[in-house]
């Protein structure tokens, strides 16, 4: 059986991904009108593509959500999962969501290492 090249893991031989919280402050004239919090993650190509190819073996709902919602990143190097972007949450709530996303990514990395 021929081996095909594995897409980049970004961490040499181990998966590396990133999660972010971004705060956007909208200012109209002389005052802040709205504040938004965004949570997103960058998933390395090998993790995303390996899990996508094996999604029939995955039971974790958060991982399946990531696989269905993530899109190729603007840089073309990996996948971006836009988890939330709204003005209806506080920073503390955004932190909780980012912590949950971080745990999901850790589970994704564990799975991908089993599949590889």
PDB file of C-alpha atoms in Angstrom:
ATOM      1  CA  UNK A   1       0.000   0.000   0.000  1.00  0.00           C
ATOM      2  CA  UNK A   2       1.427   3.367  -1.037  1.00  0.00           C
ATOM      3  CA  UNK A   3       1.741   6.035   1.664  1.00  0.00           C
ATOM      4  CA  UNK A   4       0.578   9.500   0.753  1.00  0.00           C
ATOM      5  CA  UNK A   5       2.154  12.620   2.207  1.00  0.00           C
ATOM      6  CA  UNK A   6       0.523  13.804   5.429  1.00  0.00           C
ATOM      7  CA  UNK A   7      -0.524  17.469   5.404  1.00  0.00           C
ATOM      8  CA  UNK A   8       1.336  19.702   7.871  1.00  0.00           C
ATOM      9  CA  UNK A   9       0.722  19.251  11.591  1.00  0.00           C
ATOM     10  CA  UNK A  10       2.414  22.659  12.230  1.00  0.00           C
ATOM     11  CA  UNK A  11       4.286  21.188  15.195  1.00  0.00           C
ATOM     12  CA  UNK A  12       6.840  18.984  13.426  1.00  0.00           C
ATOM     13  CA  UNK A  13       5.567  15.490  14.308  1.00  0.00           C
ATOM     14  CA  UNK A  14       2.797  16.587  16.664  1.00  0.00           C
ATOM     15  CA  UNK A  15      -0.416  18.543  16.048  1.00  0.00           C
ATOM     16  CA  UNK A  16      -0.432  22.263  16.749  1.00  0.00           C
ATOM     17  CA  UNK A  17      -3.545  24.459  16.545  1.00  0.00           C
ATOM     18  CA  UNK A  18      -4.571  27.822  18.046  1.00  0.00           C
ATOM     19  CA  UNK A  19      -7.647  29.307  19.719  1.00  0.00           C
ATOM     20  CA  UNK A  20      -8.361  33.037  19.961  1.00  0.00           C
ATOM     21  CA  UNK A  21     -10.567  35.537  21.717  1.00  0.00           C
ATOM     22  CA  UNK A  22     -10.799  38.843  19.892  1.00  0.00           C
ATOM     23  CA  UNK A  23     -12.454  41.968  21.227  1.00  0.00           C
ATOM     24  CA  UNK A  24     -13.821  44.432  18.682  1.00  0.00           C
ATOM     25  CA  UNK A  25     -14.788  47.891  19.928  1.00  0.00           C
ATOM     26  CA  UNK A  26     -16.937  49.999  17.628  1.00  0.00           C
ATOM     27  CA  UNK A  27     -16.634  53.739  18.069  1.00  0.00           C
ATOM     28  CA  UNK A  28     -19.028  56.187  16.484  1.00  0.00           C
ATOM     29  CA  UNK A  29     -17.908  59.783  16.638  1.00  0.00           C
ATOM     30  CA  UNK A  30     -16.995  60.322  20.313  1.00  0.00           C
ATOM     31  CA  UNK A  31     -18.340  57.227  22.001  1.00  0.00           C
ATOM     32  CA  UNK A  32     -18.148  53.464  22.075  1.00  0.00           C
ATOM     33  CA  UNK A  33     -21.326  52.155  20.500  1.00  0.00           C
ATOM     34  CA  UNK A  34     -20.830  48.393  20.724  1.00  0.00           C
ATOM     35  CA  UNK A  35     -18.336  45.771  21.864  1.00  0.00           C
ATOM     36  CA  UNK A  36     -18.113  42.350  20.254  1.00  0.00           C
ATOM     37  CA  UNK A  37     -16.262  39.216  21.316  1.00  0.00           C
ATOM     38  CA  UNK A  38     -15.173  36.660  18.758  1.00  0.00           C
ATOM     39  CA  UNK A  39     -13.897  33.155  19.456  1.00  0.00           C
ATOM     40  CA  UNK A  40     -12.234  31.256  16.665  1.00  0.00           C
ATOM     41  CA  UNK A  41      -9.608  28.580  16.170  1.00  0.00           C
ATOM     42  CA  UNK A  42      -6.999  27.731  13.557  1.00  0.00           C
ATOM     43  CA  UNK A  43      -6.784  23.992  13.011  1.00  0.00           C
ATOM     44  CA  UNK A  44      -3.727  22.479  11.333  1.00  0.00           C
ATOM     45  CA  UNK A  45      -4.409  20.793   7.987  1.00  0.00           C
ATOM     46  CA  UNK A  46      -3.446  17.260   9.038  1.00  0.00           C
ATOM     47  CA  UNK A  47      -5.799  17.300  12.023  1.00  0.00           C
ATOM     48  CA  UNK A  48      -8.750  18.647  10.065  1.00  0.00           C
ATOM     49  CA  UNK A  49      -8.278  16.473   6.986  1.00  0.00           C
ATOM     50  CA  UNK A  50      -7.568  13.270   8.935  1.00  0.00           C
ATOM     51  CA  UNK A  51     -10.584  13.745  11.187  1.00  0.00           C
ATOM     52  CA  UNK A  52     -12.801  14.698   8.243  1.00  0.00           C
ATOM     53  CA  UNK A  53     -11.790  11.482   6.463  1.00  0.00           C
ATOM     54  CA  UNK A  54     -12.598   9.484   9.613  1.00  0.00           C
ATOM     55  CA  UNK A  55     -15.668  11.386  10.791  1.00  0.00           C
ATOM     56  CA  UNK A  56     -17.788   8.227  10.647  1.00  0.00           C
ATOM     57  CA  UNK A  57     -15.663   6.955  13.581  1.00  0.00           C
ATOM     58  CA  UNK A  58     -16.118  10.119  15.690  1.00  0.00           C
ATOM     59  CA  UNK A  59     -18.853  10.436  18.305  1.00  0.00           C
ATOM     60  CA  UNK A  60     -17.782  13.730  19.956  1.00  0.00           C
ATOM     61  CA  UNK A  61     -20.425  16.322  18.957  1.00  0.00           C
ATOM     62  CA  UNK A  62     -18.093  19.310  19.363  1.00  0.00           C
ATOM     63  CA  UNK A  63     -15.509  17.757  17.040  1.00  0.00           C
ATOM     64  CA  UNK A  64     -18.204  16.977  14.483  1.00  0.00           C
ATOM     65  CA  UNK A  65     -19.432  20.580  14.766  1.00  0.00           C
ATOM     66  CA  UNK A  66     -15.915  21.850  14.087  1.00  0.00           C
ATOM     67  CA  UNK A  67     -15.579  19.573  11.060  1.00  0.00           C
ATOM     68  CA  UNK A  68     -18.865  20.822   9.620  1.00  0.00           C
ATOM     69  CA  UNK A  69     -18.250  24.533  10.330  1.00  0.00           C
ATOM     70  CA  UNK A  70     -14.513  25.042   9.754  1.00  0.00           C
ATOM     71  CA  UNK A  71     -13.441  26.610   6.483  1.00  0.00           C
ATOM     72  CA  UNK A  72     -10.103  26.897   4.711  1.00  0.00           C
ATOM     73  CA  UNK A  73      -8.158  29.757   6.271  1.00  0.00           C
ATOM     74  CA  UNK A  74      -7.509  32.967   4.350  1.00  0.00           C
ATOM     75  CA  UNK A  75      -3.812  32.086   4.220  1.00  0.00           C
ATOM     76  CA  UNK A  76      -4.652  28.725   2.660  1.00  0.00           C
ATOM     77  CA  UNK A  77      -2.671  26.970   5.395  1.00  0.00           C
ATOM     78  CA  UNK A  78      -5.128  25.138   7.590  1.00  0.00           C
ATOM     79  CA  UNK A  79      -8.720  25.654   8.619  1.00  0.00           C
ATOM     80  CA  UNK A  80     -10.496  28.329  10.645  1.00  0.00           C
ATOM     81  CA  UNK A  81     -13.409  27.537  12.918  1.00  0.00           C
ATOM     82  CA  UNK A  82     -15.467  30.654  13.702  1.00  0.00           C
ATOM     83  CA  UNK A  83     -17.150  29.606  16.924  1.00  0.00           C
ATOM     84  CA  UNK A  84     -18.928  32.799  17.975  1.00  0.00           C
ATOM     85  CA  UNK A  85     -18.974  36.507  17.271  1.00  0.00           C
ATOM     86  CA  UNK A  86     -21.503  38.611  19.090  1.00  0.00           C
ATOM     87  CA  UNK A  87     -22.001  41.617  21.312  1.00  0.00           C
ATOM     88  CA  UNK A  88     -24.355  39.688  23.554  1.00  0.00           C
ATOM     89  CA  UNK A  89     -21.673  38.045  25.666  1.00  0.00           C
ATOM     90  CA  UNK A  90     -19.169  39.269  28.232  1.00  0.00           C
ATOM     91  CA  UNK A  91     -15.441  38.638  28.195  1.00  0.00           C
ATOM     92  CA  UNK A  92     -15.917  36.031  30.914  1.00  0.00           C
ATOM     93  CA  UNK A  93     -18.430  34.184  28.713  1.00  0.00           C
ATOM     94  CA  UNK A  94     -16.056  34.413  25.738  1.00  0.00           C
ATOM     95  CA  UNK A  95     -13.287  32.960  27.930  1.00  0.00           C
ATOM     96  CA  UNK A  96     -15.508  30.008  28.864  1.00  0.00           C
ATOM     97  CA  UNK A  97     -16.286  29.351  25.196  1.00  0.00           C
ATOM     98  CA  UNK A  98     -12.570  29.584  24.324  1.00  0.00           C
ATOM     99  CA  UNK A  99     -11.751  27.125  27.134  1.00  0.00           C
ATOM    100  CA  UNK A 100     -14.336  24.697  25.737  1.00  0.00           C
ATOM    101  CA  UNK A 101     -12.893  25.104  22.228  1.00  0.00           C
ATOM    102  CA  UNK A 102      -9.411  24.458  23.624  1.00  0.00           C
ATOM    103  CA  UNK A 103     -10.578  21.194  25.180  1.00  0.00           C
ATOM    104  CA  UNK A 104     -12.237  20.185  21.907  1.00  0.00           C
ATOM    105  CA  UNK A 105      -8.990  20.836  20.029  1.00  0.00           C
ATOM    106  CA  UNK A 106      -7.051  18.745  22.558  1.00  0.00           C
ATOM    107  CA  UNK A 107      -9.481  15.881  21.943  1.00  0.00           C
ATOM    108  CA  UNK A 108      -9.077  16.393  18.193  1.00  0.00           C
ATOM    109  CA  UNK A 109      -5.286  16.168  18.517  1.00  0.00           C
ATOM    110  CA  UNK A 110      -5.559  12.948  20.574  1.00  0.00           C
ATOM    111  CA  UNK A 111      -7.801  11.393  17.932  1.00  0.00           C
ATOM    112  CA  UNK A 112      -5.686  12.438  14.976  1.00  0.00           C
ATOM    113  CA  UNK A 113      -2.578  10.892  16.531  1.00  0.00           C
ATOM    114  CA  UNK A 114      -4.493   7.595  16.857  1.00  0.00           C
ATOM    115  CA  UNK A 115      -5.577   7.776  13.208  1.00  0.00           C
ATOM    116  CA  UNK A 116      -2.105   8.655  11.911  1.00  0.00           C
TER     117      UNK A 116
END
